C-alpha cells in the first residue's frame, strides 16, 4: 500500500507540468494579442512576434468607434446579464425539485436535461430562426435572450442539482416546524445556503453568453449585434478599405479583457464552486 504513492507521484508531476505548460501558453497568447494590438499592420507583418516600438493606443479608439464596439459592448452586457439571470431563476427551482422529489417523473426529467447537454447548437439554428421569425423576434434582444436562456437550462440545472443535493434536509424540516411554507423555505433557507453555486452558475453562463457567436450572427443584424458580431462586421469592412490588423487585434482585446479580468478576480471561486457541486 505504501508503494502506490511512489508510482503515482511521477504521473502527478507530469500532469502538473502539462497544466502549467498550458497555462504558460495561454498567458503568452493573451500577451501577444495585447501587444499586437499596439502595432501597425506593416510592423506586424515584418515582425509577427516583435514588441511595439511606439505603442499605437489609437487602435483601440478606432475599433471602439469605427468598429461599433461601443454599442456592441452595451448589447453584450445587457444580453449576457439578463439571459444568465433568467437561466438561474428558471433552473434553481427545477434543480431543487428534481433533487427533493425522487420519482419516475423526476428521473425522466433529469434524463431529458442530461440529453440536452449533448445537443449541438448547430442543429438548432434553422428551427430557432424559423420560429423566431414567425414570432417576429429576430433582430431583437428579446429573441436572443430567450435563445440563450433555453440553451443554458440543461447545463445550469445539471450543475445546481449537485449544490441542492448537499443541503441538509434538517434545515428544511426546521423551517417547516416553524411554520414556513415550501416556497418560503426555498427562498429564505435553501437559496442562501447554495449562494456559491448560484454565483458560479451565473458566472459560467455569463461567460458563455459573452463569447457566443453563432446565434448572435444568425439572429442579430445591424447595430444591435453583440461584440462577436461587431468584430465580424469590422473585419468585413476592413476588407474594402484595407486590413488594419492592429485595430482588429485591438477589437479582440476589447472582447477578451472583461473575461480575463473576471477570471483573475473570481477564477478561484468559479473552480471551487464547480468542484463542490460535482463532488456532492
PDB file of C-alpha atoms in Angstrom:
ATOM      1  CA  UNK A   1       0.000   0.000   0.000  1.00  0.00           C
ATOM      2  CA  UNK A   2       2.869   2.378   0.646  1.00  0.00           C
ATOM      3  CA  UNK A   3       4.385   1.818  -2.802  1.00  0.00           C
ATOM      4  CA  UNK A   4       1.279   3.182  -4.589  1.00  0.00           C
ATOM      5  CA  UNK A   5       2.001   6.886  -3.933  1.00  0.00           C
ATOM      6  CA  UNK A   6       5.519   6.397  -5.320  1.00  0.00           C
ATOM      7  CA  UNK A   7       4.068   5.060  -8.560  1.00  0.00           C
ATOM      8  CA  UNK A   8       1.500   7.837  -8.783  1.00  0.00           C
ATOM      9  CA  UNK A   9       3.958  10.645  -7.974  1.00  0.00           C
ATOM     10  CA  UNK A  10       5.633  10.724 -11.422  1.00  0.00           C
ATOM     11  CA  UNK A  11       2.202  10.892 -13.083  1.00  0.00           C
ATOM     12  CA  UNK A  12       1.258  13.806 -10.863  1.00  0.00           C
ATOM     13  CA  UNK A  13       4.473  15.601 -11.747  1.00  0.00           C
ATOM     14  CA  UNK A  14       3.853  15.100 -15.462  1.00  0.00           C
ATOM     15  CA  UNK A  15       0.233  16.187 -15.096  1.00  0.00           C
ATOM     16  CA  UNK A  16       1.170  19.334 -13.214  1.00  0.00           C
ATOM     17  CA  UNK A  17       3.855  20.083 -15.757  1.00  0.00           C
ATOM     18  CA  UNK A  18       1.357  19.809 -18.608  1.00  0.00           C
ATOM     19  CA  UNK A  19      -1.124  22.036 -16.781  1.00  0.00           C
ATOM     20  CA  UNK A  20       1.472  24.724 -16.139  1.00  0.00           C
ATOM     21  CA  UNK A  21       2.663  24.439 -19.745  1.00  0.00           C
ATOM     22  CA  UNK A  22      -0.890  25.035 -20.949  1.00  0.00           C
ATOM     23  CA  UNK A  23      -1.236  28.000 -18.572  1.00  0.00           C
ATOM     24  CA  UNK A  24       2.019  29.488 -19.842  1.00  0.00           C
ATOM     25  CA  UNK A  25       0.969  29.086 -23.484  1.00  0.00           C
ATOM     26  CA  UNK A  26      -2.392  30.714 -22.773  1.00  0.00           C
ATOM     27  CA  UNK A  27      -0.791  33.666 -20.994  1.00  0.00           C
ATOM     28  CA  UNK A  28       1.724  34.110 -23.810  1.00  0.00           C
ATOM     29  CA  UNK A  29      -1.074  34.126 -26.386  1.00  0.00           C
ATOM     30  CA  UNK A  30      -3.033  36.731 -24.417  1.00  0.00           C
ATOM     31  CA  UNK A  31       0.076  38.887 -24.072  1.00  0.00           C
ATOM     32  CA  UNK A  32       0.794  38.533 -27.799  1.00  0.00           C
ATOM     33  CA  UNK A  33      -2.747  39.624 -28.721  1.00  0.00           C
ATOM     34  CA  UNK A  34      -2.487  42.696 -26.490  1.00  0.00           C
ATOM     35  CA  UNK A  35       0.969  43.678 -27.711  1.00  0.00           C
ATOM     36  CA  UNK A  36      -0.033  43.172 -31.352  1.00  0.00           C
ATOM     37  CA  UNK A  37      -2.984  45.499 -30.783  1.00  0.00           C
ATOM     38  CA  UNK A  38      -0.455  48.291 -30.149  1.00  0.00           C
ATOM     39  CA  UNK A  39       1.330  47.886 -33.503  1.00  0.00           C
ATOM     40  CA  UNK A  40       0.630  48.851 -37.110  1.00  0.00           C
ATOM     41  CA  UNK A  41      -0.013  46.454 -39.971  1.00  0.00           C
ATOM     42  CA  UNK A  42       3.407  46.786 -41.597  1.00  0.00           C
ATOM     43  CA  UNK A  43       5.255  46.165 -38.352  1.00  0.00           C
ATOM     44  CA  UNK A  44       3.074  43.123 -37.633  1.00  0.00           C
ATOM     45  CA  UNK A  45       3.876  41.501 -40.991  1.00  0.00           C
ATOM     46  CA  UNK A  46       7.587  42.286 -40.772  1.00  0.00           C
ATOM     47  CA  UNK A  47       7.952  41.071 -37.176  1.00  0.00           C
ATOM     48  CA  UNK A  48       4.920  38.971 -36.180  1.00  0.00           C
ATOM     49  CA  UNK A  49       6.212  38.294 -32.673  1.00  0.00           C
ATOM     50  CA  UNK A  50       8.003  41.583 -32.121  1.00  0.00           C
ATOM     51  CA  UNK A  51       7.332  44.192 -29.474  1.00  0.00           C
ATOM     52  CA  UNK A  52       5.689  47.554 -30.257  1.00  0.00           C
ATOM     53  CA  UNK A  53       8.342  50.236 -30.777  1.00  0.00           C
ATOM     54  CA  UNK A  54       5.853  53.091 -30.453  1.00  0.00           C
ATOM     55  CA  UNK A  55       2.538  51.948 -28.949  1.00  0.00           C
ATOM     56  CA  UNK A  56      -0.465  52.859 -31.112  1.00  0.00           C
ATOM     57  CA  UNK A  57      -3.182  53.326 -28.490  1.00  0.00           C
ATOM     58  CA  UNK A  58      -5.471  54.883 -31.082  1.00  0.00           C
ATOM     59  CA  UNK A  59      -6.019  51.359 -32.455  1.00  0.00           C
ATOM     60  CA  UNK A  60      -8.403  50.823 -29.546  1.00  0.00           C
ATOM     61  CA  UNK A  61     -10.177  54.107 -30.306  1.00  0.00           C
ATOM     62  CA  UNK A  62     -10.545  53.069 -33.959  1.00  0.00           C
ATOM     63  CA  UNK A  63     -12.008  49.698 -33.047  1.00  0.00           C
ATOM     64  CA  UNK A  64     -14.253  51.242 -30.396  1.00  0.00           C
ATOM     65  CA  UNK A  65     -15.667  53.937 -32.684  1.00  0.00           C
ATOM     66  CA  UNK A  66     -15.392  52.756 -36.293  1.00  0.00           C
ATOM     67  CA  UNK A  67     -15.965  49.097 -35.450  1.00  0.00           C
ATOM     68  CA  UNK A  68     -19.116  49.805 -33.450  1.00  0.00           C
ATOM     69  CA  UNK A  69     -17.713  48.197 -30.325  1.00  0.00           C
ATOM     70  CA  UNK A  70     -19.110  50.911 -28.078  1.00  0.00           C
ATOM     71  CA  UNK A  71     -22.770  49.986 -28.663  1.00  0.00           C
ATOM     72  CA  UNK A  72     -21.963  46.295 -29.098  1.00  0.00           C
ATOM     73  CA  UNK A  73     -20.357  46.231 -25.642  1.00  0.00           C
ATOM     74  CA  UNK A  74     -23.555  47.558 -24.061  1.00  0.00           C
ATOM     75  CA  UNK A  75     -25.568  44.997 -26.019  1.00  0.00           C
ATOM     76  CA  UNK A  76     -23.304  42.159 -24.851  1.00  0.00           C
ATOM     77  CA  UNK A  77     -23.527  43.238 -21.209  1.00  0.00           C
ATOM     78  CA  UNK A  78     -27.316  43.546 -21.387  1.00  0.00           C
ATOM     79  CA  UNK A  79     -27.966  40.271 -23.214  1.00  0.00           C
ATOM     80  CA  UNK A  80     -25.432  38.219 -21.233  1.00  0.00           C
ATOM     81  CA  UNK A  81     -26.617  39.536 -17.869  1.00  0.00           C
ATOM     82  CA  UNK A  82     -30.365  39.186 -18.465  1.00  0.00           C
ATOM     83  CA  UNK A  83     -30.042  35.734 -20.047  1.00  0.00           C
ATOM     84  CA  UNK A  84     -27.816  34.493 -17.214  1.00  0.00           C
ATOM     85  CA  UNK A  85     -30.204  35.786 -14.538  1.00  0.00           C
ATOM     86  CA  UNK A  86     -33.202  34.198 -16.266  1.00  0.00           C
ATOM     87  CA  UNK A  87     -31.333  30.900 -16.562  1.00  0.00           C
ATOM     88  CA  UNK A  88     -30.651  30.902 -12.813  1.00  0.00           C
ATOM     89  CA  UNK A  89     -34.227  31.919 -11.934  1.00  0.00           C
ATOM     90  CA  UNK A  90     -35.676  29.088 -14.014  1.00  0.00           C
ATOM     91  CA  UNK A  91     -33.050  26.440 -13.247  1.00  0.00           C
ATOM     92  CA  UNK A  92     -32.880  26.821  -9.460  1.00  0.00           C
ATOM     93  CA  UNK A  93     -36.463  25.702  -8.680  1.00  0.00           C
ATOM     94  CA  UNK A  94     -36.246  22.965 -11.294  1.00  0.00           C
ATOM     95  CA  UNK A  95     -32.986  21.564  -9.909  1.00  0.00           C
ATOM     96  CA  UNK A  96     -34.315  21.735  -6.357  1.00  0.00           C
ATOM     97  CA  UNK A  97     -37.489  19.869  -7.306  1.00  0.00           C
ATOM     98  CA  UNK A  98     -35.537  17.180  -9.146  1.00  0.00           C
ATOM     99  CA  UNK A  99     -33.309  16.625  -6.116  1.00  0.00           C
ATOM    100  CA  UNK A 100     -36.019  16.576  -3.451  1.00  0.00           C
ATOM    101  CA  UNK A 101     -38.738  14.678  -5.331  1.00  0.00           C
ATOM    102  CA  UNK A 102     -37.331  11.359  -6.446  1.00  0.00           C
ATOM    103  CA  UNK A 103     -39.889   9.538  -8.599  1.00  0.00           C
ATOM    104  CA  UNK A 104     -40.285   8.329 -12.153  1.00  0.00           C
ATOM    105  CA  UNK A 105     -41.236  11.752 -13.454  1.00  0.00           C
ATOM    106  CA  UNK A 106     -38.233  13.471 -11.862  1.00  0.00           C
ATOM    107  CA  UNK A 107     -35.889  10.763 -13.126  1.00  0.00           C
ATOM    108  CA  UNK A 108     -37.283  11.156 -16.642  1.00  0.00           C
ATOM    109  CA  UNK A 109     -36.869  14.942 -16.500  1.00  0.00           C
ATOM    110  CA  UNK A 110     -33.327  14.517 -15.242  1.00  0.00           C
ATOM    111  CA  UNK A 111     -32.563  12.340 -18.250  1.00  0.00           C
ATOM    112  CA  UNK A 112     -34.120  14.942 -20.558  1.00  0.00           C
ATOM    113  CA  UNK A 113     -31.869  17.678 -19.167  1.00  0.00           C
ATOM    114  CA  UNK A 114     -28.859  15.368 -19.363  1.00  0.00           C
ATOM    115  CA  UNK A 115     -29.649  14.627 -23.008  1.00  0.00           C
ATOM    116  CA  UNK A 116     -29.933  18.351 -23.642  1.00  0.00           C
ATOM    117  CA  UNK A 117     -26.242  18.701 -22.819  1.00  0.00           C
ATOM    118  CA  UNK A 118     -25.371  16.639 -25.888  1.00  0.00           C
ATOM    119  CA  UNK A 119     -27.443  18.561 -28.434  1.00  0.00           C
ATOM    120  CA  UNK A 120     -25.150  20.711 -30.611  1.00  0.00           C
ATOM    121  CA  UNK A 121     -26.291  24.255 -31.195  1.00  0.00           C
ATOM    122  CA  UNK A 122     -25.756  23.986 -34.949  1.00  0.00           C
ATOM    123  CA  UNK A 123     -28.747  21.670 -35.383  1.00  0.00           C
ATOM    124  CA  UNK A 124     -30.989  24.212 -33.647  1.00  0.00           C
ATOM    125  CA  UNK A 125     -30.111  27.232 -35.784  1.00  0.00           C
ATOM    126  CA  UNK A 126     -32.643  26.700 -38.574  1.00  0.00           C
ATOM    127  CA  UNK A 127     -35.706  25.749 -36.446  1.00  0.00           C
ATOM    128  CA  UNK A 128     -34.992  28.544 -33.975  1.00  0.00           C
ATOM    129  CA  UNK A 129     -34.585  31.086 -36.755  1.00  0.00           C
ATOM    130  CA  UNK A 130     -37.839  29.988 -38.402  1.00  0.00           C
ATOM    131  CA  UNK A 131     -39.727  30.013 -35.112  1.00  0.00           C
ATOM    132  CA  UNK A 132     -38.412  33.401 -34.038  1.00  0.00           C
ATOM    133  CA  UNK A 133     -39.135  34.824 -37.496  1.00  0.00           C
ATOM    134  CA  UNK A 134     -42.781  33.781 -37.226  1.00  0.00           C
ATOM    135  CA  UNK A 135     -42.912  35.344 -33.757  1.00  0.00           C
ATOM    136  CA  UNK A 136     -41.185  38.487 -35.098  1.00  0.00           C
ATOM    137  CA  UNK A 137     -38.367  38.114 -32.592  1.00  0.00           C
ATOM    138  CA  UNK A 138     -35.420  38.082 -34.985  1.00  0.00           C
ATOM    139  CA  UNK A 139     -33.045  41.027 -34.741  1.00  0.00           C
ATOM    140  CA  UNK A 140     -34.308  41.719 -31.227  1.00  0.00           C
ATOM    141  CA  UNK A 141     -32.692  41.413 -27.839  1.00  0.00           C
ATOM    142  CA  UNK A 142     -35.728  39.535 -26.528  1.00  0.00           C
ATOM    143  CA  UNK A 143     -35.341  36.718 -29.060  1.00  0.00           C
ATOM    144  CA  UNK A 144     -31.613  36.364 -28.434  1.00  0.00           C
ATOM    145  CA  UNK A 145     -32.123  36.360 -24.657  1.00  0.00           C
ATOM    146  CA  UNK A 146     -34.766  33.644 -24.951  1.00  0.00           C
ATOM    147  CA  UNK A 147     -32.415  31.509 -27.047  1.00  0.00           C
ATOM    148  CA  UNK A 148     -29.507  31.946 -24.634  1.00  0.00           C
ATOM    149  CA  UNK A 149     -31.732  31.158 -21.659  1.00  0.00           C
ATOM    150  CA  UNK A 150     -33.104  27.991 -23.238  1.00  0.00           C
ATOM    151  CA  UNK A 151     -29.655  26.768 -24.240  1.00  0.00           C
ATOM    152  CA  UNK A 152     -28.345  27.389 -20.715  1.00  0.00           C
ATOM    153  CA  UNK A 153     -31.028  25.394 -18.892  1.00  0.00           C
ATOM    154  CA  UNK A 154     -29.629  21.844 -19.295  1.00  0.00           C
ATOM    155  CA  UNK A 155     -26.157  22.665 -18.003  1.00  0.00           C
ATOM    156  CA  UNK A 156     -27.381  25.017 -15.280  1.00  0.00           C
ATOM    157  CA  UNK A 157     -29.906  22.510 -13.936  1.00  0.00           C
ATOM    158  CA  UNK A 158     -27.299  19.757 -14.034  1.00  0.00           C
ATOM    159  CA  UNK A 159     -24.801  21.956 -12.163  1.00  0.00           C
ATOM    160  CA  UNK A 160     -27.219  23.175  -9.494  1.00  0.00           C
ATOM    161  CA  UNK A 161     -28.518  19.707  -8.646  1.00  0.00           C
ATOM    162  CA  UNK A 162     -25.162  18.973  -7.041  1.00  0.00           C
ATOM    163  CA  UNK A 163     -25.434  22.010  -4.793  1.00  0.00           C
ATOM    164  CA  UNK A 164     -29.041  21.379  -3.769  1.00  0.00           C
ATOM    165  CA  UNK A 165     -28.237  17.744  -3.011  1.00  0.00           C
ATOM    166  CA  UNK A 166     -25.659  18.960  -0.477  1.00  0.00           C
ATOM    167  CA  UNK A 167     -28.236  20.942   1.521  1.00  0.00           C
ATOM    168  CA  UNK A 168     -29.175  19.029   4.718  1.00  0.00           C
ATOM    169  CA  UNK A 169     -32.852  18.167   4.964  1.00  0.00           C
ATOM    170  CA  UNK A 170     -32.692  19.157   8.639  1.00  0.00           C
ATOM    171  CA  UNK A 171     -32.760  22.829   7.635  1.00  0.00           C
ATOM    172  CA  UNK A 172     -35.962  22.383   5.666  1.00  0.00           C
ATOM    173  CA  UNK A 173     -37.574  20.322   8.417  1.00  0.00           C
ATOM    174  CA  UNK A 174     -36.714  23.013  10.966  1.00  0.00           C
ATOM    175  CA  UNK A 175     -38.229  25.688   8.722  1.00  0.00           C
ATOM    176  CA  UNK A 176     -41.382  23.575   8.288  1.00  0.00           C
ATOM    177  CA  UNK A 177     -41.698  23.187  12.072  1.00  0.00           C
ATOM    178  CA  UNK A 178     -41.511  26.975  12.377  1.00  0.00           C
ATOM    179  CA  UNK A 179     -44.450  27.253  10.002  1.00  0.00           C
ATOM    180  CA  UNK A 180     -42.615  28.253   6.824  1.00  0.00           C
ATOM    181  CA  UNK A 181     -44.204  27.278   3.540  1.00  0.00           C
ATOM    182  CA  UNK A 182     -42.343  25.359   0.855  1.00  0.00           C
ATOM    183  CA  UNK A 183     -41.738  28.473  -1.232  1.00  0.00           C
ATOM    184  CA  UNK A 184     -40.545  30.475   1.760  1.00  0.00           C
ATOM    185  CA  UNK A 185     -38.231  27.669   2.826  1.00  0.00           C
ATOM    186  CA  UNK A 186     -36.766  27.509  -0.668  1.00  0.00           C
ATOM    187  CA  UNK A 187     -36.234  31.266  -0.941  1.00  0.00           C
ATOM    188  CA  UNK A 188     -35.107  32.115   2.597  1.00  0.00           C
ATOM    189  CA  UNK A 189     -33.378  28.912   3.705  1.00  0.00           C
ATOM    190  CA  UNK A 190     -32.173  26.841   0.775  1.00  0.00           C
ATOM    191  CA  UNK A 191     -31.080  29.558  -1.676  1.00  0.00           C
ATOM    192  CA  UNK A 192     -28.775  31.332   0.826  1.00  0.00           C
ATOM    193  CA  UNK A 193     -27.059  28.004   1.541  1.00  0.00           C
ATOM    194  CA  UNK A 194     -26.324  27.381  -2.158  1.00  0.00           C
ATOM    195  CA  UNK A 195     -25.453  31.007  -2.910  1.00  0.00           C
ATOM    196  CA  UNK A 196     -21.964  29.975  -4.015  1.00  0.00           C
ATOM    197  CA  UNK A 197     -23.424  27.577  -6.556  1.00  0.00           C
ATOM    198  CA  UNK A 198     -25.790  30.231  -7.903  1.00  0.00           C
ATOM    199  CA  UNK A 199     -22.905  32.668  -8.343  1.00  0.00           C
ATOM    200  CA  UNK A 200     -20.819  30.008 -10.068  1.00  0.00           C
ATOM    201  CA  UNK A 201     -23.648  29.125 -12.452  1.00  0.00           C
ATOM    202  CA  UNK A 202     -24.284  32.795 -13.220  1.00  0.00           C
ATOM    203  CA  UNK A 203     -20.635  33.486 -13.997  1.00  0.00           C
ATOM    204  CA  UNK A 204     -20.304  30.433 -16.232  1.00  0.00           C
ATOM    205  CA  UNK A 205     -23.410  31.369 -18.203  1.00  0.00           C
ATOM    206  CA  UNK A 206     -22.337  34.997 -18.446  1.00  0.00           C
ATOM    207  CA  UNK A 207     -19.005  33.937 -19.936  1.00  0.00           C
ATOM    208  CA  UNK A 208     -20.721  31.571 -22.376  1.00  0.00           C
ATOM    209  CA  UNK A 209     -23.203  34.241 -23.481  1.00  0.00           C
ATOM    210  CA  UNK A 210     -20.458  36.829 -23.815  1.00  0.00           C
ATOM    211  CA  UNK A 211     -18.489  34.595 -26.185  1.00  0.00           C
ATOM    212  CA  UNK A 212     -21.440  33.158 -28.140  1.00  0.00           C
ATOM    213  CA  UNK A 213     -21.222  33.965 -31.846  1.00  0.00           C
ATOM    214  CA  UNK A 214     -23.321  31.565 -33.929  1.00  0.00           C
ATOM    215  CA  UNK A 215     -26.817  32.565 -32.796  1.00  0.00           C
ATOM    216  CA  UNK A 216     -25.817  36.210 -32.433  1.00  0.00           C
ATOM    217  CA  UNK A 217     -24.720  36.311 -36.087  1.00  0.00           C
ATOM    218  CA  UNK A 218     -27.815  34.482 -37.332  1.00  0.00           C
ATOM    219  CA  UNK A 219     -30.417  36.313 -35.248  1.00  0.00           C
ATOM    220  CA  UNK A 220     -28.953  39.827 -34.930  1.00  0.00           C
ATOM    221  CA  UNK A 221     -28.190  42.367 -37.622  1.00  0.00           C
ATOM    222  CA  UNK A 222     -27.008  45.953 -37.895  1.00  0.00           C
ATOM    223  CA  UNK A 223     -26.136  47.951 -34.804  1.00  0.00           C
ATOM    224  CA  UNK A 224     -27.940  45.560 -32.444  1.00  0.00           C
ATOM    225  CA  UNK A 225     -25.218  42.945 -32.616  1.00  0.00           C
ATOM    226  CA  UNK A 226     -23.095  41.847 -29.701  1.00  0.00           C
ATOM    227  CA  UNK A 227     -19.304  42.128 -29.565  1.00  0.00           C
ATOM    228  CA  UNK A 228     -18.529  38.987 -31.624  1.00  0.00           C
ATOM    229  CA  UNK A 229     -20.915  40.265 -34.334  1.00  0.00           C
ATOM    230  CA  UNK A 230     -19.258  43.682 -34.236  1.00  0.00           C
ATOM    231  CA  UNK A 231     -15.839  42.062 -34.667  1.00  0.00           C
ATOM    232  CA  UNK A 232     -17.033  40.116 -37.725  1.00  0.00           C
ATOM    233  CA  UNK A 233     -18.561  43.256 -39.214  1.00  0.00           C
ATOM    234  CA  UNK A 234     -15.351  45.174 -38.554  1.00  0.00           C
ATOM    235  CA  UNK A 235     -13.335  42.513 -40.373  1.00  0.00           C
ATOM    236  CA  UNK A 236     -15.696  42.691 -43.347  1.00  0.00           C
ATOM    237  CA  UNK A 237     -15.476  46.475 -43.520  1.00  0.00           C
ATOM    238  CA  UNK A 238     -11.694  46.319 -43.355  1.00  0.00           C
ATOM    239  CA  UNK A 239     -11.613  44.133 -46.472  1.00  0.00           C
ATOM    240  CA  UNK A 240     -12.753  47.085 -48.577  1.00  0.00           C
ATOM    241  CA  UNK A 241     -10.609  49.805 -47.018  1.00  0.00           C
ATOM    242  CA  UNK A 242      -7.503  47.717 -46.287  1.00  0.00           C
ATOM    243  CA  UNK A 243      -6.923  45.456 -43.329  1.00  0.00           C
ATOM    244  CA  UNK A 244      -5.756  47.274 -40.220  1.00  0.00           C
ATOM    245  CA  UNK A 245      -4.513  44.321 -38.214  1.00  0.00           C
ATOM    246  CA  UNK A 246      -3.610  46.428 -35.215  1.00  0.00           C
ATOM    247  CA  UNK A 247      -7.188  47.665 -34.906  1.00  0.00           C
ATOM    248  CA  UNK A 248      -8.511  44.125 -35.392  1.00  0.00           C
ATOM    249  CA  UNK A 249      -6.334  42.825 -32.581  1.00  0.00           C
ATOM    250  CA  UNK A 250      -7.495  45.785 -30.503  1.00  0.00           C
ATOM    251  CA  UNK A 251     -11.068  44.640 -31.090  1.00  0.00           C
ATOM    252  CA  UNK A 252     -10.180  41.133 -29.939  1.00  0.00           C
ATOM    253  CA  UNK A 253      -8.545  42.620 -26.853  1.00  0.00           C
ATOM    254  CA  UNK A 254     -11.728  44.551 -26.060  1.00  0.00           C
ATOM    255  CA  UNK A 255     -13.675  41.283 -26.140  1.00  0.00           C
ATOM    256  CA  UNK A 256     -11.121  39.314 -24.118  1.00  0.00           C
ATOM    257  CA  UNK A 257     -10.295  41.935 -21.481  1.00  0.00           C
ATOM    258  CA  UNK A 258     -13.520  41.622 -19.406  1.00  0.00           C
ATOM    259  CA  UNK A 259     -13.224  37.827 -19.346  1.00  0.00           C
ATOM    260  CA  UNK A 260      -9.578  37.933 -18.280  1.00  0.00           C
ATOM    261  CA  UNK A 261     -10.446  40.419 -15.536  1.00  0.00           C
ATOM    262  CA  UNK A 262     -13.381  38.263 -14.424  1.00  0.00           C
ATOM    263  CA  UNK A 263     -11.276  35.116 -14.191  1.00  0.00           C
ATOM    264  CA  UNK A 264      -8.481  36.976 -12.416  1.00  0.00           C
ATOM    265  CA  UNK A 265     -10.973  38.219  -9.829  1.00  0.00           C
ATOM    266  CA  UNK A 266     -13.274  35.225  -9.399  1.00  0.00           C
ATOM    267  CA  UNK A 267     -11.465  32.340 -11.088  1.00  0.00           C
ATOM    268  CA  UNK A 268     -10.725  30.514  -7.847  1.00  0.00           C
ATOM    269  CA  UNK A 269     -14.318  30.861  -6.703  1.00  0.00           C
ATOM    270  CA  UNK A 270     -15.626  29.502 -10.006  1.00  0.00           C
ATOM    271  CA  UNK A 271     -13.381  26.439  -9.817  1.00  0.00           C
ATOM    272  CA  UNK A 272     -14.191  25.807  -6.160  1.00  0.00           C
ATOM    273  CA  UNK A 273     -17.896  26.154  -6.844  1.00  0.00           C
ATOM    274  CA  UNK A 274     -17.794  23.660  -9.705  1.00  0.00           C
ATOM    275  CA  UNK A 275     -15.751  21.238  -7.602  1.00  0.00           C
ATOM    276  CA  UNK A 276     -18.157  21.426  -4.667  1.00  0.00           C
ATOM    277  CA  UNK A 277     -21.171  20.944  -6.904  1.00  0.00           C
ATOM    278  CA  UNK A 278     -19.729  17.985  -8.736  1.00  0.00           C
ATOM    279  CA  UNK A 279     -18.252  16.479  -5.604  1.00  0.00           C
ATOM    280  CA  UNK A 280     -21.613  16.402  -3.876  1.00  0.00           C
TER     281      UNK A 280
END
